[in-house]
Coordinates of C-alpha atoms in Angstrom, one line a residue:
Chain D
M1041 CA 19.6 55.1 63.1
H1042 CA 18.7 52.1 60.8
V1043 CA 21.4 49.9 59.9
M1044 CA 20.8 47.6 56.9
T1045 CA 22.7 44.7 55.5
V1046 CA 24.0 45.1 51.8
S1047 CA 21.6 42.4 50.7
A1048 CA 18.8 44.0 52.4
F1049 CA 19.7 47.4 51.1
L1050 CA 19.9 46.1 47.4
S1051 CA 16.7 44.2 47.9
F1052 CA 15.0 47.4 49.1
V1053 CA 16.5 49.6 46.2
N1054 CA 15.4 46.8 43.6
E1055 CA 11.9 46.5 45.1
T1056 CA 11.5 50.3 45.1
F1057 CA 12.7 50.4 41.6
K1058 CA 9.9 47.8 40.6
A1059 CA 7.3 49.8 42.5
I1060 CA 7.7 53.1 40.9
W1061 CA 8.8 52.0 37.3
D1062 CA 6.1 51.5 34.7
S1063 CA 7.7 48.6 32.9
T1064 CA 5.1 48.6 30.2
G1065 CA 4.4 52.2 29.8
V1066 CA 7.8 53.7 29.8
A1067 CA 10.7 52.7 27.5
V1068 CA 14.2 53.7 27.7
E1069 CA 15.7 54.6 24.1
G1070 CA 19.1 54.6 23.0
E1071 CA 21.9 53.2 20.7
V1072 CA 23.0 49.6 21.1
S1073 CA 26.7 49.0 21.8
G1074 CA 28.7 46.0 22.8
F1075 CA 25.8 43.5 22.0
K1076 CA 26.6 39.9 23.1
I1077 CA 24.9 36.6 23.8
S1078 CA 26.5 34.4 26.5
Q1079 CA 26.1 30.6 26.9
G1080 CA 23.1 31.0 24.2
Q1081 CA 20.8 32.4 26.9
W1082 CA 21.9 35.7 28.3
V1083 CA 22.1 39.0 26.5
N1084 CA 24.2 41.9 27.5
F1085 CA 24.8 45.3 25.9
D1086 CA 25.1 49.1 26.5
L1087 CA 22.5 51.5 25.7
K1088 CA 24.1 54.8 24.8
D1089 CA 23.1 58.3 24.2
E1090 CA 25.6 61.3 23.5
T1091 CA 26.5 61.6 27.1
S1092 CA 25.4 58.5 29.1
T1093 CA 25.7 54.8 29.0
L1094 CA 23.1 52.2 30.5
S1095 CA 24.2 48.7 31.0
V1096 CA 21.4 46.1 29.9
F1097 CA 20.6 42.6 30.6
M1098 CA 18.0 40.3 29.2
V1099 CA 17.2 36.7 28.6
V1100 CA 17.4 35.3 24.9
R1101 CA 13.9 34.2 24.9
D1102 CA 12.5 37.6 25.3
L1103 CA 14.4 38.8 22.5
H1104 CA 12.3 38.6 19.3
V1105 CA 14.1 40.9 17.1
P1106 CA 17.5 40.8 15.7
V1107 CA 20.0 43.5 17.5
Q1108 CA 23.1 44.7 16.3
D1109 CA 25.4 47.5 17.5
G1110 CA 24.4 50.7 16.3
M1111 CA 20.6 50.0 16.4
R1112 CA 18.3 52.5 17.9
V1113 CA 16.2 50.5 20.4
R1114 CA 13.3 51.2 22.9
L1115 CA 13.7 49.0 25.9
F1116 CA 10.8 47.9 28.4
G1117 CA 11.7 46.3 31.5
F1118 CA 13.0 47.8 35.0
P1119 CA 16.1 48.9 36.7
R1120 CA 18.0 46.6 38.8
V1121 CA 21.1 46.3 40.9
Y1122 CA 22.7 42.7 40.6
P1123 CA 23.3 41.8 44.2
K1124 CA 26.3 39.7 43.6
Y1125 CA 28.4 42.5 42.1
G1126 CA 26.3 45.6 42.8
K1127 CA 26.2 46.5 39.3
F1128 CA 23.4 48.6 38.2
S1129 CA 21.6 47.5 35.0
F1130 CA 18.3 47.7 33.1
N1131 CA 16.4 44.3 32.9
A1132 CA 15.0 44.5 29.6
E1133 CA 11.7 42.3 28.9
K1134 CA 10.9 43.6 25.4
V1135 CA 13.0 45.3 22.7
E1136 CA 11.4 47.5 20.0
L1137 CA 13.4 48.7 17.1
V1138 CA 13.2 52.5 16.4
G1139 CA 13.6 54.2 13.0
E1140 CA 13.4 52.7 9.6
G1141 CA 17.3 52.4 9.3
T1142 CA 17.3 50.2 12.3
L1143 CA 14.2 48.2 11.1
R1144 CA 16.0 47.7 7.9
K1145 CA 19.0 46.4 9.4
A1146 CA 17.1 44.1 11.7
L1147 CA 15.2 43.1 8.7
A1148 CA 18.4 42.4 6.8
L1149 CA 19.8 40.3 9.6
L1150 CA 16.7 38.3 10.0
R1151 CA 16.4 37.6 6.4
Q1152 CA 19.9 36.5 6.3
K1153 CA 19.4 34.0 9.3
L1154 CA 16.1 32.7 7.8
E1155 CA 17.7 32.4 4.4
L1156 CA 20.4 30.3 5.7
E1157 CA 18.0 27.9 7.2
G1158 CA 16.2 27.5 4.0
L1159 CA 12.9 29.1 4.8
F1160 CA 12.8 30.8 1.6
D1161 CA 14.1 28.0 -0.5
P1162 CA 12.4 27.8 -3.8
S1163 CA 12.6 24.2 -4.3
R1164 CA 10.1 23.7 -1.4
K1165 CA 7.7 25.8 -2.7
R1166 CA 4.3 24.1 -3.5
A1167 CA 2.0 25.0 -6.2
L1168 CA -1.6 26.0 -5.3
P1169 CA -4.3 23.8 -6.4
K1170 CA -5.7 24.8 -9.8
Y1171 CA -9.4 24.8 -8.7
P1172 CA -9.4 25.2 -5.0
S1173 CA -12.9 24.5 -3.5
R1174 CA -12.3 25.7 0.2
I1175 CA -9.8 28.3 1.4
A1176 CA -8.9 30.0 4.6
L1177 CA -8.5 33.9 4.4
I1178 CA -6.5 35.6 7.0
A1179 CA -7.1 39.2 6.8
S1180 CA -8.9 42.0 8.4
R1181 CA -12.5 42.2 7.7
E1182 CA -12.3 46.0 7.8
S1183 CA -9.4 46.2 5.4
A1184 CA -9.8 47.4 1.5
A1185 CA -7.5 44.4 0.9
Y1186 CA -10.4 42.0 2.2
G1187 CA -12.9 43.9 -0.1
D1188 CA -10.5 43.9 -3.2
F1189 CA -9.8 40.2 -2.6
I1190 CA -13.2 39.2 -2.3
R1191 CA -14.6 41.2 -5.1
I1192 CA -12.0 39.7 -7.6
V1193 CA -12.7 36.2 -6.5
N1194 CA -16.3 36.8 -7.1
E1195 CA -15.6 38.4 -10.5
R1196 CA -13.4 35.4 -11.5
W1197 CA -14.9 32.1 -9.9
R1198 CA -17.8 30.4 -8.5
G1199 CA -18.5 27.6 -6.0
L1200 CA -15.6 28.8 -3.7
S1201 CA -16.0 28.5 0.1
V1202 CA -14.2 31.2 1.9
D1203 CA -13.5 30.9 5.7
L1204 CA -12.2 34.4 6.9
Y1205 CA -10.2 34.4 10.1
H1206 CA -10.1 38.0 11.0
V1207 CA -6.9 39.4 12.4
I1208 CA -5.5 42.9 13.0
V1209 CA -2.7 43.4 10.3
Q1210 CA -0.2 46.0 12.0
G1211 CA 1.1 46.7 15.3
D1212 CA 2.6 44.7 18.2
Q1213 CA -0.6 42.4 18.4
A1214 CA -0.5 41.5 14.7
P1215 CA 2.0 38.8 14.4
G1216 CA 0.6 36.9 17.5
Q1217 CA -3.0 36.9 16.0
I1218 CA -1.9 35.9 12.6
V1219 CA 0.2 33.0 13.9
K1220 CA -2.7 31.9 15.8
A1221 CA -4.9 31.8 12.9
I1222 CA -2.4 30.1 10.9
E1223 CA -2.1 27.3 13.5
A1224 CA -5.9 27.2 13.8
V1225 CA -6.5 26.4 10.0
Q1226 CA -3.9 23.6 9.9
S1227 CA -6.3 21.0 11.1
Q1228 CA -8.9 21.9 8.6
P1229 CA -9.2 20.5 5.1
Y1230 CA -8.4 23.9 3.3
D1231 CA -6.9 23.8 -0.2
A1232 CA -5.0 27.0 0.5
I1233 CA -4.5 29.7 3.0
V1234 CA -4.6 33.3 1.9
L1235 CA -2.9 36.0 4.0
T1236 CA -3.2 39.5 2.6
R1237 CA -3.3 43.1 3.7
G1238 CA -3.1 46.3 1.7
G1239 CA -0.3 48.5 1.4
G1240 CA 1.5 50.6 4.4
S1241 CA 4.6 52.2 5.4
F1242 CA 7.7 50.1 6.0
E1243 CA 7.0 50.3 9.7
E1244 CA 3.3 49.4 9.3
L1245 CA 4.3 46.3 7.3
M1246 CA 6.8 45.1 9.8
A1247 CA 4.4 42.5 11.3
F1248 CA 4.9 40.6 8.1
N1249 CA 8.4 40.5 9.0
D1250 CA 8.2 38.9 12.2
E1251 CA 10.2 35.8 12.8
R1252 CA 7.5 33.9 14.5
L1253 CA 5.0 34.4 11.6
V1254 CA 7.5 33.8 8.9
R1255 CA 8.3 30.5 10.6
A1256 CA 4.4 29.8 10.9
I1257 CA 4.0 30.3 7.2
H1258 CA 7.1 28.1 6.5
A1259 CA 5.7 25.3 8.8
S1260 CA 2.1 25.2 7.2
R1261 CA 1.0 22.0 5.9
I1262 CA -1.5 23.8 3.7
P1263 CA -0.1 25.8 0.7
T1264 CA 0.2 29.4 1.4
L1265 CA -0.5 32.4 -0.7
V1266 CA 0.7 35.9 0.8
G1267 CA 0.0 39.2 -0.9
I1268 CA 0.9 42.4 0.9
G1269 CA -0.2 45.6 -1.0
H1270 CA 3.0 47.5 -1.5
E1271 CA 5.2 48.3 -4.1
R1272 CA 8.9 48.7 -2.9
D1273 CA 9.7 45.9 -0.3
I1274 CA 8.9 42.1 -0.1
T1275 CA 8.2 41.2 3.4
L1276 CA 9.7 38.0 4.9
A1277 CA 6.2 36.5 5.1
E1278 CA 5.8 36.8 1.4
E1279 CA 9.2 35.2 0.8
A1280 CA 8.2 32.4 2.9
A1281 CA 4.8 31.7 1.3
D1282 CA 4.5 29.0 -1.5
V1283 CA 3.2 31.7 -3.6
R1284 CA 3.4 35.5 -3.6
G1285 CA 0.7 37.9 -4.8
S1286 CA 1.9 41.3 -5.3
T1287 CA -1.4 42.9 -4.0
P1288 CA -4.7 41.5 -2.5
T1289 CA -6.1 41.5 -6.1
D1290 CA -3.2 39.7 -7.6
C1291 CA -3.8 36.9 -4.7
A1292 CA -7.3 36.5 -5.9
R1293 CA -6.2 36.1 -9.6
R1294 CA -3.5 33.6 -8.5
L1295 CA -5.9 31.8 -6.4
V1296 CA -8.7 31.1 -8.7
P1297 CA -8.7 30.9 -12.5
D1298 CA -11.2 33.2 -14.7
R1299 CA -14.4 31.3 -15.3
G1300 CA -14.7 32.9 -18.7
E1301 CA -11.4 31.3 -19.7
V1302 CA -12.4 28.1 -18.1
L1303 CA -15.9 28.0 -19.9
F1304 CA -14.1 28.8 -23.2
G1305 CA -11.4 26.0 -22.5
L1306 CA -14.3 23.6 -21.8
A1307 CA -16.0 24.4 -25.2
Q1308 CA -12.5 24.1 -26.9
S1309 CA -11.7 20.8 -25.5
Q1310 CA -15.2 19.5 -26.5
K1311 CA -14.7 20.4 -29.8
R1312 CA -11.2 19.0 -30.0
M1313 CA -12.7 15.7 -28.9
R1314 CA -15.3 16.0 -31.5
D1315 CA -12.9 16.8 -34.3
V1316 CA -10.8 13.8 -33.3
L1317 CA -13.8 11.6 -33.4
A1318 CA -15.0 13.0 -36.6
Q1319 CA -11.6 12.2 -38.0
W1320 CA -11.6 8.6 -36.7
L1321 CA -14.9 8.2 -38.1
E1322 CA -13.9 9.4 -41.5
D1323 CA -10.7 7.1 -41.4
W1324 CA -12.8 4.4 -40.5
S1325 CA -15.4 4.8 -43.3
H1326 CA -12.5 5.1 -45.6
S1327 CA -11.2 1.8 -44.4
V1328 CA -14.7 0.4 -44.9
E1329 CA -14.8 1.7 -48.4
Y1330 CA -11.3 0.4 -49.3
A1331 CA -12.6 -2.8 -47.7
V1332 CA -15.6 -2.9 -50.0
E1333 CA -13.6 -2.2 -53.1
A1334 CA -11.0 -5.0 -52.1
V1335 CA -14.0 -7.3 -51.8
G1336 CA -15.3 -6.2 -55.2
R1337 CA -11.8 -6.7 -56.8
W1338 CA -11.6 -10.3 -55.1
L1339 CA -15.2 -11.1 -56.5
V1340 CA -14.0 -10.1 -60.1
M1341 CA -10.9 -12.1 -59.8
L1342 CA -13.0 -15.0 -58.5
Q1343 CA -15.2 -14.5 -61.5
D1344 CA -12.2 -14.6 -64.0
R1345 CA -11.0 -17.9 -62.2
L1346 CA -14.5 -19.5 -62.4
A1347 CA -14.5 -18.4 -66.2
A1348 CA -11.0 -19.8 -66.7
T1349 CA -12.0 -23.2 -64.9
D1350 CA -15.2 -23.3 -67.1
R1351 CA -13.3 -22.9 -70.2
L1352 CA -10.7 -25.7 -69.0
L1353 CA -13.8 -27.9 -68.2
R1354 CA -15.4 -27.1 -71.6
S1355 CA -12.1 -28.0 -73.4
L1356 CA -12.0 -31.4 -71.4
D1357 CA -15.7 -32.1 -72.4
P1358 CA -15.7 -34.9 -75.1
S1359 CA -18.8 -33.5 -76.7
G1360 CA -16.8 -30.4 -77.4
V1361 CA -14.1 -32.6 -79.1
L1362 CA -16.9 -34.4 -81.2
K1363 CA -17.9 -31.1 -82.3
R1364 CA -14.6 -30.4 -83.7
G1365 CA -15.0 -33.4 -86.3
Y1366 CA -13.8 -36.3 -84.1
A1367 CA -16.1 -39.4 -83.1
M1368 CA -16.1 -41.7 -80.3
V1369 CA -16.2 -45.6 -80.7
L1370 CA -18.0 -47.8 -78.2
D1371 CA -18.1 -51.6 -78.2
E1372 CA -21.3 -53.7 -77.5
K1373 CA -20.9 -53.3 -73.9
G1374 CA -20.8 -49.5 -74.1
A1375 CA -17.0 -49.3 -73.3
V1376 CA -15.0 -46.8 -75.1
R1377 CA -12.5 -48.5 -77.6
T1378 CA -9.5 -46.5 -78.0
R1379 CA -7.4 -49.1 -79.7
A1380 CA -7.9 -51.3 -82.9
A1381 CA -6.0 -54.2 -81.2
G1382 CA -8.5 -56.5 -79.8
L1383 CA -11.3 -55.8 -82.3
I1384 CA -12.6 -58.7 -84.2
V1385 CA -14.4 -59.0 -87.5
N1386 CA -17.9 -58.5 -87.4
Q1387 CA -17.7 -57.1 -83.7
P1388 CA -20.4 -54.6 -83.5
L1389 CA -19.5 -51.1 -82.4
L1390 CA -21.2 -47.9 -82.0
V1391 CA -19.6 -44.7 -83.3
R1392 CA -20.8 -41.6 -81.5
F1393 CA -21.0 -38.2 -83.3
Q1394 CA -21.9 -34.9 -81.9
D1395 CA -25.4 -35.2 -82.7
G1396 CA -26.1 -39.0 -82.6
D1397 CA -24.8 -42.6 -82.6
V1398 CA -24.5 -44.8 -85.4
N1399 CA -24.2 -48.7 -85.3
T1400 CA -21.6 -50.3 -87.2
K1401 CA -19.4 -53.5 -87.4
V1402 CA -15.6 -54.2 -87.9
T1403 CA -15.3 -55.4 -91.3
S1404 CA -11.6 -56.3 -91.3
A1405 CA -9.2 -57.6 -88.8
P1406 CA -7.3 -55.0 -87.0
A1407 CA -4.0 -54.0 -88.3
S1408 CA -0.6 -55.3 -86.9
P1409 CA 0.1 -53.7 -83.5
T1410 CA 3.5 -52.7 -84.7
L1411 CA 1.9 -50.1 -86.8
K1412 CA 1.8 -46.6 -85.8
P1413 CA -0.5 -45.8 -82.9
V1414 CA -3.8 -44.0 -83.9
Q1415 CA -5.4 -41.0 -81.7
P1416 CA -5.5 -42.8 -78.3
T1417 CA -9.1 -42.1 -77.4
L1418 CA -10.6 -40.8 -80.3
F1419 CA -10.2 -41.2 -83.9
Y1420 CA -11.0 -39.0 -86.8
A1421 CA -14.0 -40.4 -88.8
E1422 CA -15.5 -38.7 -91.8
K1423 CA -19.1 -38.9 -91.2
E1424 CA -19.8 -40.2 -94.6
T1425 CA -17.2 -43.2 -94.4
G1426 CA -18.5 -44.1 -90.8
T1427 CA -22.0 -44.7 -91.9
Chain O
M1436 CA -17.8 21.9 6.1
P1437 CA -17.8 19.0 3.8
K1438 CA -19.3 19.6 0.4
K1439 CA -22.7 18.0 -0.5
K1440 CA -22.1 14.5 -2.2
Q1441 CA -23.9 15.2 -5.1
E1442 CA -22.1 18.3 -5.9
L1443 CA -19.6 17.9 -8.5
D1444 CA -15.9 18.4 -7.1
F1445 CA -14.4 20.9 -9.5
A1446 CA -10.8 19.6 -9.0
K1447 CA -12.0 16.0 -9.6
G1448 CA -14.3 16.9 -12.5
F1449 CA -11.6 19.0 -14.3
A1450 CA -9.0 16.3 -13.6
E1451 CA -11.1 13.6 -15.2
L1452 CA -11.8 15.8 -18.0
E1453 CA -8.3 16.7 -18.6
E1454 CA -7.5 13.0 -18.7
I1455 CA -10.1 12.3 -21.3
T1456 CA -8.8 15.1 -23.3
Q1457 CA -5.3 13.7 -23.1
W1458 CA -6.4 10.4 -24.1
F1459 CA -7.9 11.7 -27.5
E1460 CA -4.8 13.6 -27.8
R1461 CA -2.7 10.6 -27.7
G1462 CA -4.5 9.6 -30.9
E1463 CA -4.8 5.8 -30.6
P1464 CA -8.0 5.6 -32.7
D1465 CA -10.7 3.4 -30.9
L1466 CA -14.2 4.4 -32.0
D1467 CA -15.9 2.5 -29.2
Q1468 CA -13.8 3.7 -26.4
G1469 CA -13.8 7.2 -27.9
L1470 CA -17.5 7.5 -28.1
A1471 CA -17.9 6.3 -24.5
K1472 CA -15.3 8.9 -23.3
F1473 CA -16.8 11.7 -25.5
T1474 CA -20.2 11.0 -23.9
R1475 CA -18.6 11.1 -20.3
A1476 CA -16.7 14.1 -21.4
A1477 CA -19.8 15.8 -22.5
E1478 CA -21.6 15.0 -19.2
L1479 CA -18.6 16.5 -17.2
T1480 CA -18.6 19.4 -19.3
K1481 CA -22.2 20.2 -18.7
Q1482 CA -21.9 19.7 -15.0
L1483 CA -18.9 22.0 -14.6
R1484 CA -20.4 24.5 -16.9
E1485 CA -23.5 24.6 -14.8
R1486 CA -21.6 24.9 -11.6
L1487 CA -19.5 27.7 -13.2
V1488 CA -22.6 29.6 -14.1
E1489 CA -24.9 28.7 -11.1
A1490 CA -22.8 28.1 -8.0
E1491 CA -22.2 31.1 -5.8
N1492 CA -19.1 31.7 -3.6
T1493 CA -19.7 31.6 0.2
I1494 CA -17.9 33.7 2.8
K1495 CA -18.1 32.8 6.6
E1496 CA -16.3 34.3 9.5
I1497 CA -14.5 31.8 11.7
R1498 CA -13.8 32.7 15.3
T1499 CA -10.7 30.9 16.9
K1500 CA -10.8 30.0 20.5
S1501 CA -8.9 33.0 21.5
D1502 CA -11.3 35.5 20.1

């Protein structure tokens, strides 16, 4: 007979379980009940079917999907008896959600959680550069999505450098590979990251609802454009992206402008500039014309003023006065004599007419100074009497 | 991979052209500046147009360390 201690027995049982149980190849499937997390570290719940219940234990860090009572899950791990209390449980190391209902429920829970954290906040979304020159494309090189995306980019734009990071886009490995690619491109000077795949069933697209992937997109320092080809559902990856494309083709359209339109725009803008310049030139030439006219008007005005001045000067010219019938009297010294006072008998005088001078002399003494003054500078002399 | 220096950077080229277009649209008539800017715009437009017609897109697969 062989006697064992309780500890040794349980240790033997646990080692036996581990040895015979294929923890990655066999899963236990059932419905979750009594799900709870203790101290933020330990997860406990029951897994049930119609007739049986299995107690489940796991650590929070191994739980990558949101779990809730009523969900159908597949558990990978190993059976174990907890030595302290002798309680049999299943130590889960990985949880897979089963069925569209469960997946949708989990997705709703995750969406709610990430939304509360602000991962889909529209205010933090960045615009893509208008004219990208270098981009990182994360896609499967074998996918139709990749082909569609490149075809449309080639149709629309030129001079773009595309670095392809090939990843698988569905299944367990997909989120990890995509996250790695997103992290790898962060140190490169890309203008944008494009993550795309074609359509698929809800379950096939679940990789794009993976929490790690959504967080990696949210954390990207490079603007992100995510487009998953499908109709009904928007994945969380798309919601976290800066820009969402509805399909790979739509991603290409959102990423690069249409060069035909850009060429047209270039021609238009050049025409606009030319028109503005032409308008300015026209305005300028009008201003010059106006200035020339103004100078012309000024010249005419100047001429008028000159003529007026000339007329004034002419009117002041004594010869003009002489022509009108006046004569000028000068004494023997050539000084103009404007008064009779001071003249003496026999004093020689010179009377100047418009056409010549005549010598004469004073024949009588001047009249009394109380007499009415005569014309001050000139006196009217009949030519006949002056000679 | 950094671009060759002599290649016109699309983003910078378009940004400069846009700035010039806006300058014209602001409508502060200045013939001397206008002519200089128009000449620069024509030069930029020519280069951008040439690149849009002649350049090719390049696609290169990058392998990350874990591949």
